[in-house]
Coordinates of C-alpha atoms in Angstrom, one line a residue:
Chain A
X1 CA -4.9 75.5 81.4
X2 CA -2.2 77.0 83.5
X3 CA -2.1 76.9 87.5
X4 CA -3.1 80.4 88.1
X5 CA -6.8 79.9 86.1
X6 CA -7.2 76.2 87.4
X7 CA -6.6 78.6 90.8
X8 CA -9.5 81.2 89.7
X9 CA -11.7 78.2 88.9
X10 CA -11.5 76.9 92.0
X11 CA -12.0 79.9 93.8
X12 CA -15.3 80.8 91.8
X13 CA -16.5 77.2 92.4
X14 CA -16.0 77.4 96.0
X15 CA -17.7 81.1 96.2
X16 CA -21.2 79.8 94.9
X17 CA -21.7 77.7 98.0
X18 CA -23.4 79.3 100.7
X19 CA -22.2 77.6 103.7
X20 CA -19.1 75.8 104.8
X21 CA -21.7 72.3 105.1
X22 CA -22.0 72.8 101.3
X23 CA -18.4 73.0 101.0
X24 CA -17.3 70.0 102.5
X25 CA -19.8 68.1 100.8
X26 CA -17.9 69.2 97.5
X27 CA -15.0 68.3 99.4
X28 CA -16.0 64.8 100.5
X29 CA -17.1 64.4 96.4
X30 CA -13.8 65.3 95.4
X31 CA -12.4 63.2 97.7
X32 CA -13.9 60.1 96.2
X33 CA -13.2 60.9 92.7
X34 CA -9.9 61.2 93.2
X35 CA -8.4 58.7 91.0
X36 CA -6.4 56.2 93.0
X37 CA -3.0 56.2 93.5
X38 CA -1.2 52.8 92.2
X39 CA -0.8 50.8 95.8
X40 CA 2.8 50.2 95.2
X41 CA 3.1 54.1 96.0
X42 CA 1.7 53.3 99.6
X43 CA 5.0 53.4 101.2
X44 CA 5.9 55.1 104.2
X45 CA 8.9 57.3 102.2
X46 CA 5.6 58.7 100.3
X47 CA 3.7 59.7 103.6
X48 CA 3.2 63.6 104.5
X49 CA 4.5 64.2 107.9
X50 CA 2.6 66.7 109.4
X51 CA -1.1 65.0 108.9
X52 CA -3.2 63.7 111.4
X53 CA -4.9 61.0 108.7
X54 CA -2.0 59.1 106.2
X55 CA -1.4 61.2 103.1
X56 CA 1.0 59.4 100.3
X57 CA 1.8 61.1 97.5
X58 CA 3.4 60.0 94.5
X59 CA 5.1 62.1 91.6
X60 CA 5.8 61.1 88.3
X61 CA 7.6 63.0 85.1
X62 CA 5.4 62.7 82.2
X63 CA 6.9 64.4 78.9
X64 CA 7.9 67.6 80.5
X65 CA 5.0 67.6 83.2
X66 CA 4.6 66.0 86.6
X67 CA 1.8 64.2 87.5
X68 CA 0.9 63.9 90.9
X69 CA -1.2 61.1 92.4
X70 CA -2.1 60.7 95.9
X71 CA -4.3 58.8 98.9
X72 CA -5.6 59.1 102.3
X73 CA -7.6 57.3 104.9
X74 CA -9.1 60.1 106.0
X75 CA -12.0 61.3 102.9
X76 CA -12.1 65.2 103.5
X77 CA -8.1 64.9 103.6
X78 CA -8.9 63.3 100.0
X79 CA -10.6 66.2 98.6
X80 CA -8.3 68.7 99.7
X81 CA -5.6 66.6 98.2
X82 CA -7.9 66.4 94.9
X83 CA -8.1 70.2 94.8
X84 CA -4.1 70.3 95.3
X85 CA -3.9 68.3 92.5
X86 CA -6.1 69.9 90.0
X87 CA -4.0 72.9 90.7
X88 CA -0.5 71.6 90.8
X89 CA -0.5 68.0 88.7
X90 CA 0.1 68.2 85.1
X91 CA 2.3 70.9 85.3
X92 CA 6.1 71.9 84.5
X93 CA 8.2 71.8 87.8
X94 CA 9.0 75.4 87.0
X95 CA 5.4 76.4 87.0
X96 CA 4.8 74.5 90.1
X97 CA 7.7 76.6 92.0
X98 CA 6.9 79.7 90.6
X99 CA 2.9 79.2 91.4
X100 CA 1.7 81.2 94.5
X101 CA -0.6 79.3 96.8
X102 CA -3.2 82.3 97.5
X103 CA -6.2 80.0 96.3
X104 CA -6.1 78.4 99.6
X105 CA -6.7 81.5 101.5
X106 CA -9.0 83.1 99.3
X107 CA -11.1 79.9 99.4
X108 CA -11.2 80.0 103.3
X109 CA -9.8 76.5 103.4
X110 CA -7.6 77.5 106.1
X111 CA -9.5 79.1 109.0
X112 CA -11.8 76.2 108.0
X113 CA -10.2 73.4 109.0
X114 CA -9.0 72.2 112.3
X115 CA -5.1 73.7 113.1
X116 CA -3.8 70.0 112.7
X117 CA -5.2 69.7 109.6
X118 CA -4.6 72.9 108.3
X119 CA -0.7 72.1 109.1
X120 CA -1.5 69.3 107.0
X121 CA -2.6 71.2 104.4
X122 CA 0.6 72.7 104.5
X123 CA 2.3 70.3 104.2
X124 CA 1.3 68.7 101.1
X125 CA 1.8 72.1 99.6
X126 CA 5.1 71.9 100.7
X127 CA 6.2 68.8 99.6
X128 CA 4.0 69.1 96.0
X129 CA 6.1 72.0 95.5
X130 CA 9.6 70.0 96.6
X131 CA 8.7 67.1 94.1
X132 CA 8.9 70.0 91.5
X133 CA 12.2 71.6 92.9
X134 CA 13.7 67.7 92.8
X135 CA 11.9 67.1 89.0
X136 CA 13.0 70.2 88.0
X137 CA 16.7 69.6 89.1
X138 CA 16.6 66.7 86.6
X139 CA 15.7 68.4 84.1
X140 CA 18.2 70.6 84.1
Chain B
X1 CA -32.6 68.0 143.6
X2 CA -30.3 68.5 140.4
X3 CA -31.1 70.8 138.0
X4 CA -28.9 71.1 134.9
X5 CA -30.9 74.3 133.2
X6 CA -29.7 75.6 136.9
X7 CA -26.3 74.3 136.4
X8 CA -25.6 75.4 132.8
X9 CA -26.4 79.2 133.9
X10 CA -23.3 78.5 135.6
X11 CA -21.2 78.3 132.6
X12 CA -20.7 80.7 130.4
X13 CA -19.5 79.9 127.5
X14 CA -22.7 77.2 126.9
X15 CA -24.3 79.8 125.6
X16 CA -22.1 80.5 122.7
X17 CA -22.3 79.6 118.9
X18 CA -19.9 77.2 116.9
X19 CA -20.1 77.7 113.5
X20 CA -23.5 79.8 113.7
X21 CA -25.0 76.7 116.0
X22 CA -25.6 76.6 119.7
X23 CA -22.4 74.8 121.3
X24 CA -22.2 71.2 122.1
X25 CA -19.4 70.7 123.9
X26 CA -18.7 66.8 124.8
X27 CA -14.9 67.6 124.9
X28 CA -14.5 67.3 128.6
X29 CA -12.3 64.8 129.0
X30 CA -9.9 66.8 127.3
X31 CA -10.7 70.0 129.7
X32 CA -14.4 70.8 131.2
X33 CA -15.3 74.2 131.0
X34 CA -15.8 76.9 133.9
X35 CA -18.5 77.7 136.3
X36 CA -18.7 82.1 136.8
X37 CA -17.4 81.2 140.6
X38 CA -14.5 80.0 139.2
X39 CA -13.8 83.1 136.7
X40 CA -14.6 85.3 139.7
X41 CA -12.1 84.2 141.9
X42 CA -9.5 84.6 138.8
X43 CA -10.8 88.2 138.6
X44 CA -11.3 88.5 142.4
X45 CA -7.8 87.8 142.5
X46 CA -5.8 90.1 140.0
X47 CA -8.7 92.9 141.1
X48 CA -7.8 92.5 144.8
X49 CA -4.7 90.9 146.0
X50 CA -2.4 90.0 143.4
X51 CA 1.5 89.6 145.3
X52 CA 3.8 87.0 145.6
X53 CA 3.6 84.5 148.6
X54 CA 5.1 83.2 151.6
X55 CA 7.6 86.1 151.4
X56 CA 6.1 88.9 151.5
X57 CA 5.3 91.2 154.9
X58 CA 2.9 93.4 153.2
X59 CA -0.9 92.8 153.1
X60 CA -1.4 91.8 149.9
X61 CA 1.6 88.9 149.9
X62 CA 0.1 88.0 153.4
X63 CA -3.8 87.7 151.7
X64 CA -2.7 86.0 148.5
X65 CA -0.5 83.5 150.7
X66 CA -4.0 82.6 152.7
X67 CA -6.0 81.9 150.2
X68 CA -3.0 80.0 148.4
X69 CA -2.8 77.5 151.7
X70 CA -6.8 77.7 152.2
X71 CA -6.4 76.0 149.1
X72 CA -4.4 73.5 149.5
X73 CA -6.4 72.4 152.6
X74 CA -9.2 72.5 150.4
X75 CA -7.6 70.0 148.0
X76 CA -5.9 67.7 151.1
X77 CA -9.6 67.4 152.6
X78 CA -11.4 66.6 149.5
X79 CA -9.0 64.1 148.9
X80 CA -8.6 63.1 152.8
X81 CA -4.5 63.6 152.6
X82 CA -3.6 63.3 156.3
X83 CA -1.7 66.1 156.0
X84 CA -1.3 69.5 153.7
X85 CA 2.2 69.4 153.4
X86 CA 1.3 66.1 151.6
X87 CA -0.3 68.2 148.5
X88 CA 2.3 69.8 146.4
X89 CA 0.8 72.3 143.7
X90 CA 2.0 71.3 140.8
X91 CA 1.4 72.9 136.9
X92 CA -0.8 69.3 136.3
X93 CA -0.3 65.6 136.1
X94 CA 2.3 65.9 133.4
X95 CA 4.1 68.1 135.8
X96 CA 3.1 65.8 138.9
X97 CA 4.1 62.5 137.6
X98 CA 7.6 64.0 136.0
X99 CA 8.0 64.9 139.7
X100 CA 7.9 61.5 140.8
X101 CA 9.8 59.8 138.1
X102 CA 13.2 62.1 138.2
X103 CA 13.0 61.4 141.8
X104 CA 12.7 57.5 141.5
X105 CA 16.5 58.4 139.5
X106 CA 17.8 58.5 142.6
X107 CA 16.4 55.3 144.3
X108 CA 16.3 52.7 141.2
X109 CA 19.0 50.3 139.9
X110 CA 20.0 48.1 136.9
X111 CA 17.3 45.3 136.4
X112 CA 14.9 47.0 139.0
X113 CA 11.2 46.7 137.8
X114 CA 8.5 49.0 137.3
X115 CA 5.0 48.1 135.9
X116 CA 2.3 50.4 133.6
X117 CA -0.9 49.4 132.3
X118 CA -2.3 49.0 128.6
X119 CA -4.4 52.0 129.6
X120 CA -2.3 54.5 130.0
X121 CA -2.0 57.9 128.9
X122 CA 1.2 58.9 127.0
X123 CA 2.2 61.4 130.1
X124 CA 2.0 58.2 132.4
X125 CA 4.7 56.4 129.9
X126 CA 7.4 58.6 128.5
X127 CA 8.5 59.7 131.6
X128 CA 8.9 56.5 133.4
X129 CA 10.4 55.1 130.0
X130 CA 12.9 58.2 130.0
X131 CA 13.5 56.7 133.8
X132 CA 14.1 53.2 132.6
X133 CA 16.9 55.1 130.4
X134 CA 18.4 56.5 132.8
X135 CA 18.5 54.3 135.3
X136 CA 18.5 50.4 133.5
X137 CA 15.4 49.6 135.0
X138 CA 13.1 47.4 133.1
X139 CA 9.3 48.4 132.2
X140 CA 6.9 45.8 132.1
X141 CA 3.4 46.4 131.0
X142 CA -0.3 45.1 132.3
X143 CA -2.5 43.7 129.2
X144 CA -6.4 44.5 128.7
X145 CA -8.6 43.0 127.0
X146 CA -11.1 43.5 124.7
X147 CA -13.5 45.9 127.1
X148 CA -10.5 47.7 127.6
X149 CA -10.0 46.0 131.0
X150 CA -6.8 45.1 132.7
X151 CA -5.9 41.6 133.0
X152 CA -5.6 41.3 136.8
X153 CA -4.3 37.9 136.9
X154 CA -1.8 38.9 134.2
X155 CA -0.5 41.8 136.6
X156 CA 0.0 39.6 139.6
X157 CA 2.5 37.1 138.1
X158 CA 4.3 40.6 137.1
X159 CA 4.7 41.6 140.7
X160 CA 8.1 40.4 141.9
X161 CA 10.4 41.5 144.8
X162 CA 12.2 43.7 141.7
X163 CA 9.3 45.5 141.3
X164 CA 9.5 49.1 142.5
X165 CA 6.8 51.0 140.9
X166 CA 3.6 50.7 139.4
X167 CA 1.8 53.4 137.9
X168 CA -1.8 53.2 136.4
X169 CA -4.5 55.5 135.8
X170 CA -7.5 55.8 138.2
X171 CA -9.5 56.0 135.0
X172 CA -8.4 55.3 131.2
X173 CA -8.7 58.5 128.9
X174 CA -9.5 57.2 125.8
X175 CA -11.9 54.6 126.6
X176 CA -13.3 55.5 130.4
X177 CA -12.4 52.4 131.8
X178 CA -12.4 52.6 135.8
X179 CA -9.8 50.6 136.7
X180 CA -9.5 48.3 140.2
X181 CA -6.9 50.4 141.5
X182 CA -7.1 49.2 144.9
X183 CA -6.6 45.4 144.1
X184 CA -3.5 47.0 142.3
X185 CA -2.4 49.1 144.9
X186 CA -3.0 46.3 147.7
X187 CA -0.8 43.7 145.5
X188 CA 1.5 46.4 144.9
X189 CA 2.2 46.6 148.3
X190 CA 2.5 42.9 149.0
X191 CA 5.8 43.2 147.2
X192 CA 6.8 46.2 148.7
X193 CA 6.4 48.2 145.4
X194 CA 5.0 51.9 145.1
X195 CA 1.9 53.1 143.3
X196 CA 1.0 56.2 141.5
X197 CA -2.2 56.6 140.4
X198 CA -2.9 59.0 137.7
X199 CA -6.4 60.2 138.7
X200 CA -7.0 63.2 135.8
X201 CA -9.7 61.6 134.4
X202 CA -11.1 60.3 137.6
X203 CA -10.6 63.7 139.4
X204 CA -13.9 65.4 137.9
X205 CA -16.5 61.8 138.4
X206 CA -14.8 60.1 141.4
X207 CA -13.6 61.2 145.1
X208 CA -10.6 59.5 145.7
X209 CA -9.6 58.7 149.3
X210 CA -6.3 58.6 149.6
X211 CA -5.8 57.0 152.9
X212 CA -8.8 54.3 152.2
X213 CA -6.8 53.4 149.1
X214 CA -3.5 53.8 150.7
X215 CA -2.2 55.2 147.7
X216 CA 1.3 56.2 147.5
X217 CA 1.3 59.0 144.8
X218 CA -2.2 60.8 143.1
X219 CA -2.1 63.4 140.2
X220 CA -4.9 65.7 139.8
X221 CA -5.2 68.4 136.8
X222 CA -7.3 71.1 137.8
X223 CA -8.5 72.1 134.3
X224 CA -10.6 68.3 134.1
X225 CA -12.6 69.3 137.0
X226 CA -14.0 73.0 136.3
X227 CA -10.7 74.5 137.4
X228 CA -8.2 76.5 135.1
X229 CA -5.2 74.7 133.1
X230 CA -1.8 74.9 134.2
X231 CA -2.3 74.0 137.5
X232 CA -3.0 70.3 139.3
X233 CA -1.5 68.8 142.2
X234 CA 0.2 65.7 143.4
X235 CA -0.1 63.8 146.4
X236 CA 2.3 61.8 148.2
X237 CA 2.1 60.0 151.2
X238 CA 4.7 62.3 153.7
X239 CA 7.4 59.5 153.9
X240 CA 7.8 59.2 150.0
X241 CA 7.6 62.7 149.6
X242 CA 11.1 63.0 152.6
X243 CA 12.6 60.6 150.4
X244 CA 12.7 62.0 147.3
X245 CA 14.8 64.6 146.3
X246 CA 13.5 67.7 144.7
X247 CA 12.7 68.5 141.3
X248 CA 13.9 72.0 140.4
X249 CA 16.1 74.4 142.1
X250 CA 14.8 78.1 142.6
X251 CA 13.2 79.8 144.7
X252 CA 10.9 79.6 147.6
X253 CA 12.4 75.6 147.9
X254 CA 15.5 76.6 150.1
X255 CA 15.6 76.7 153.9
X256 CA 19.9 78.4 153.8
X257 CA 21.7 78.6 150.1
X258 CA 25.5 79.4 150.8
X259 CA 28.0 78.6 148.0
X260 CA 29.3 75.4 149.8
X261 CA 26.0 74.0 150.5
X262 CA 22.1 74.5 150.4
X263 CA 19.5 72.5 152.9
X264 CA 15.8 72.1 151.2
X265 CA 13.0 73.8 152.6
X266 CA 9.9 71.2 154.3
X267 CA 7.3 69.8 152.6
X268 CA 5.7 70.6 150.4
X269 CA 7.9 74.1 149.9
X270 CA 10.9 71.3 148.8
X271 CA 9.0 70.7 145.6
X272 CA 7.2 73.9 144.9
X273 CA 10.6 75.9 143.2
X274 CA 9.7 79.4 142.2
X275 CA 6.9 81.7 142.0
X276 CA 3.8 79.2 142.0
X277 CA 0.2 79.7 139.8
X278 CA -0.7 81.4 143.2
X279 CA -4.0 82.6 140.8
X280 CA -4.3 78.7 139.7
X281 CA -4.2 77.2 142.9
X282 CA -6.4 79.6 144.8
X283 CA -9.2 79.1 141.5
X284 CA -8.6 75.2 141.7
X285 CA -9.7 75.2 145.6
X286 CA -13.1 77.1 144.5
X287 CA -13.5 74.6 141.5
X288 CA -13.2 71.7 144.3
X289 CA -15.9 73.5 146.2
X290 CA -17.9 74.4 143.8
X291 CA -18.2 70.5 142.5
X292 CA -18.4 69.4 145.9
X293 CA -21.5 72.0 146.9
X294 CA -23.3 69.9 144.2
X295 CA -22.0 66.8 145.2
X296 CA -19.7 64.3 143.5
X297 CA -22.7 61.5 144.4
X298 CA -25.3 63.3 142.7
X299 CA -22.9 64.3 139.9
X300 CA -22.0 60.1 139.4
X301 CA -25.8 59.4 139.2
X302 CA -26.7 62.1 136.5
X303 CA -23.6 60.9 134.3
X304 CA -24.3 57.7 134.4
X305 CA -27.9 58.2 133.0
X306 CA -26.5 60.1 130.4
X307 CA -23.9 57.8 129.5
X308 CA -26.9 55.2 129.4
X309 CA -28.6 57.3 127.1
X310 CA -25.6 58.2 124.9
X311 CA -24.4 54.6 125.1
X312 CA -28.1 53.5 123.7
X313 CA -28.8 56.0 121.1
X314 CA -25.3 55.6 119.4
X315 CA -25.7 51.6 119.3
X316 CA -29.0 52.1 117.8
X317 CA -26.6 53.4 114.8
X318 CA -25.6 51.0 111.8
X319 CA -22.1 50.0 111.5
X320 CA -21.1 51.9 114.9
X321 CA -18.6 50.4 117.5
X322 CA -17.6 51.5 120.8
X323 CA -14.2 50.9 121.9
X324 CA -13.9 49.3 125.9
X325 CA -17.6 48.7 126.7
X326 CA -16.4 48.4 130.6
X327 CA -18.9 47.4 132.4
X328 CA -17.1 50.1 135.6
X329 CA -16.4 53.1 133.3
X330 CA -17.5 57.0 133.3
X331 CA -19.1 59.3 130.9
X332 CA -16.9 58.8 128.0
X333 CA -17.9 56.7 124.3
X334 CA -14.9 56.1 122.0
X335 CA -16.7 55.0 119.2
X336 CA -15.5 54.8 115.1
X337 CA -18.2 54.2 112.1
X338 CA -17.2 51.0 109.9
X339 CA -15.4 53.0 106.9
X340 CA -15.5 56.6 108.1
X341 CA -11.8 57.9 109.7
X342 CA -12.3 60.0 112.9
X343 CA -11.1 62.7 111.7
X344 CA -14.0 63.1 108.8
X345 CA -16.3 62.2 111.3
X346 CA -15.2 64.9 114.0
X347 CA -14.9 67.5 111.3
X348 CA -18.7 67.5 110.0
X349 CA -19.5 67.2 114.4
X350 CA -17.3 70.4 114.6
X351 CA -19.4 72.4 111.9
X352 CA -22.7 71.2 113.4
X353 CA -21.4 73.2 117.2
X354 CA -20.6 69.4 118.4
X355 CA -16.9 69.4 120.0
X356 CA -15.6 65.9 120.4
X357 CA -12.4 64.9 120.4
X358 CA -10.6 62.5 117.3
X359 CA -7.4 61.0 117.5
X360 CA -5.4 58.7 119.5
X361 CA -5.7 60.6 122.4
X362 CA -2.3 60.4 123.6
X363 CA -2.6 56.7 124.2
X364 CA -1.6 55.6 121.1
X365 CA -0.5 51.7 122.6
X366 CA -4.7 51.2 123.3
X367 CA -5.1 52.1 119.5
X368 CA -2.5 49.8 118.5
X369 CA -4.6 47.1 120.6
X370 CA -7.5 47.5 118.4
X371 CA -5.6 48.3 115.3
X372 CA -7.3 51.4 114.4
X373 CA -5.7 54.9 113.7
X374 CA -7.9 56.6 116.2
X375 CA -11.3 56.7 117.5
X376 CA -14.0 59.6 117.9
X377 CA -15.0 60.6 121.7
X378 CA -17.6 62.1 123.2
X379 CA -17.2 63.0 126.9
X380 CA -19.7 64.1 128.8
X381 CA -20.1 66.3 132.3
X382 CA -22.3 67.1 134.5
X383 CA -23.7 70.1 132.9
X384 CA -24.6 68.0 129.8
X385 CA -28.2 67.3 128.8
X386 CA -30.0 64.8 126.5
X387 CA -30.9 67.2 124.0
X388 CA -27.2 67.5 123.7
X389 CA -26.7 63.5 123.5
X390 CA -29.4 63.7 120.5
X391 CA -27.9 66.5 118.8
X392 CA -24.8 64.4 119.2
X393 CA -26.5 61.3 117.3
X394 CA -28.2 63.6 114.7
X395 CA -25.2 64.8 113.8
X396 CA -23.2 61.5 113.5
X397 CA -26.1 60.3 111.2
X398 CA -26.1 63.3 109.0
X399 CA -22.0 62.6 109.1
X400 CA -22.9 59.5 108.1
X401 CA -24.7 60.5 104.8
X402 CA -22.5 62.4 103.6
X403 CA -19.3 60.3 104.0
X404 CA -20.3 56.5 103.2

């Protein structure tokens, strides 16, 4: 599936919950299914600045896709990493650049989260998207 | 008798919703809210007499200037100064204690000592660490203990004849921790050393006296104690204040400016460069009154049986901790959940209309002491009731469920 209808799937998911409660409980769900990322990828090069809670993030080039895996100490952190991750990880770095990021708004995730996180948030956007700039610049 | 459904009428903004639920707000360490007296003085004043002070011949400059000193007279007497001129409006205790530490540039050198507590808030560290840069002098720090309690015994074989300064807070902001700031000033002294005491968190539970402690500086931020942010004071005992040089240039701080030379105004006009927060200051003398007309006694009694209550409900809790159990502290619980970050834990509060603050709280050294990234705080004032304390501890439980 390509980023833009992992985006739409996210976006529908998150409309059939009726209050933000409901949301963060999918969130905090997320957030512990998020497969782990190998410990050796626990450095401080691989923390987000920017977060309140410790966000690593690791990338890796599999075939022509990058896979993303990522941790924090903080769970709801975790499941907003986890829905970064289903829309950015197993994708070419050229279809992570190109992606818009409008699936965060439209869910709300934004105005729904504290300002420190939300900078968070952008953040990891941010640096998901530099991983792909730096893969991508391999590849070519 | 005190009567917080009378009180709470008082305020506003208690009546509004967070998140579609009736506001809990136990964020008042971090700023209190404000009582309608308060707001109508801020109106009172742009509606009526708005000018610029001490310069002015017309009516208005001559009203606003009034009020302005009325209220610094207000502030000297609830803090028994000896003097006004001792008061110096300041923008807050950030403001007040940078005040003190560019003028100590003056009078410090090489291998001169200055001592800080383990408590301490990051505004009363940077800027006497940027002053141990600039000058050479040597910082030397006061350990706590497990209670989040200064080591007292540890602090006196720190006092030497080097030691110049010692600063402290009155009370600790992340943990609530009164500290024995007398013993410290008293020793202090022995040495010949000044003291600041950083009394923002103290300001809103505890009347200081400034001559019964024989303090040398206290900071005060107006927006901890029902007044409006922006604005504080600090006091300095008249001598200390002569011999320090001002702050900033501007303004209102001159007594003759020629090109050759310029000669300071008095005190406290020396430190008080530029057009002040006349609005601020005049709003932070009917804060003081309006705390004092219910009395800072009867306020300390109320607090204290809803820190009890607070303190008992949230032990009752499985797996909970609270961070510097002092046996002297004021209405504040830093507490964390075994496995649950802060942050998680403030963020479900926050959708349930219960403020608290996460974090380090801008004393990151105390988290460092018990090795966690942060804690969750609850803070509680005067207007606070115990259905609030158990929609506090409902809402850490339901927290609970959904993050272990």
């Amino acid at each position: 599936m390509g980023i833009k209808e992992i985006q739409e799937e996210i976006v529908d998911e998150f409309a059939m919950f009726e209050d933000w409660m409901q949301r963060y409980e999918y969130m905090i769900e997320l957030g512990k299914s998020l497969p782990l990322i190998d410990e050796k990828y626990k450095t401080d090069d691989n923390i987000i600045k920017g977060c309140q809670s410790k966000v690593w993030v690791h990338a890796e080039l599999k075939d022509d896709k990058l896979v993303f895996t990522a941790d924090s100490d903080a769970i709801i952190t975790k499941g907003i990493i986890a829905i970064l991750i289903r829309a950015f990880s197993n994708q070419r770095p050229q279809d992570i650049i190109d992606a818009d990021t409008d699936f965060i708004d439209e869910i709300g995730l934004k105005e729904h989260l504290s300002p420190t996180r939300a900078n968070g948030l952008v953040s990891m956007v941010k640096q998901l998207k530099l991983y792909a700039i730096a893969y991508q610049t391999q590849l070519n | 008798m005190f009567n917080v459904s009378k009180i709470r009428v008082d305020f506003p903004i208690l009546n509004r919703k967070v998140n579609g639920q009736p506001l809990v707000y136990l964020d008042n360490a971090a700023t209190s809210q404000t009582p309608k007296q308060v707001i109508d003085a801020i109106v009172d004043y742009y509606s009526n007499y708005n000018a610029n002070i001490h310069r002015g011949v017309h009516t208005l400059s001559q009203e606003a200037t009034e009020k302005y000193e009325q209220a610094r007279i207000k502030i000297q007497k609830h803090l028994n100064a000896a003097k006004p001129q001792e008061i110096i409006f300041t923008s807050g205790t950030t403001h007040s204690i940078n005040l003190v530490a560019s003028g100590f540039s003056f009078l410090l050198k090489k291998g001169d000592e200055l001592i800080v507590s383990a408590l301490e808030h990051h505004s009363n560290i940077v800027p006497w660490q940027m002053l141990c840069e600039r000058t050479g002098a040597i910082l030397k720090v006061i350990p706590m203990n497990e209670e989040g309690e200064l080591l007292m015994d540890a602090y006196y074989t720190l006092l030497s004849d080097k030691t110049k300064l010692v600063f402290c807070n009155h009370v600790s902001n992340a943990l609530g921790t009164v500290n024995p700031i007398k013993k410290i000033i008293d020793a202090a002294h022995k040495v010949g050393a000044a003291v600041l005491i950083d009394g923002a968190q103290a300001a809103p539970h505890i009347k200081a006296d400034v001559q019964a402690l024989d303090v040398d500086f206290y900071t005060v931020s107006a927006h901890k104690l029902c007044g409006p942010t922006g604005v504080g004071m600090l006091y300095g005992k008249e001598a200390w204040l002569n011999k320090l040089p001002p702050y900033q240039g501007g303004g209102e701080m001159i007594a003759e400016v020629t090109f050759e030379k310029t000669t300071y105004a008095e005190l406290p006009h020396k430190f008080e460069a530029g057009t002040p927060n006349i609005c601020g200051g005049i709003a932070f003398g009917v804060a003081l009154d309006y705390m004092n007309a219910i009395g800072f006694d009867t306020i300390a009694v109320y607090e204290q049986e809803l820190l009890d209550y607070a303190t008992e409900q949230l032990l009752a809790i499985d797996g909970l901790r609270i961070y510097g159990p002092a046996k002297n502290k004021t209405s504040v619980i830093s507490f964390n959940i075994a496995g649950i970050h802060p942050y998680d834990m403030g963020s479900i509060l926050d959708k349930l209309g219960v403020a608290v603050r996460t974090g380090h709280h801008c004393a990151q050294p105390i988290m460092d002491f018990y090795k966690i990234p942060g804690t969750v705080r609850a803070s509680f004032c005067f207007y606070n009731t115990k259905e609030e304390v158990d929609v506090l501890v409902a809402g850490v439980k339901r927290a609970i469920s959904m993050l272990l």
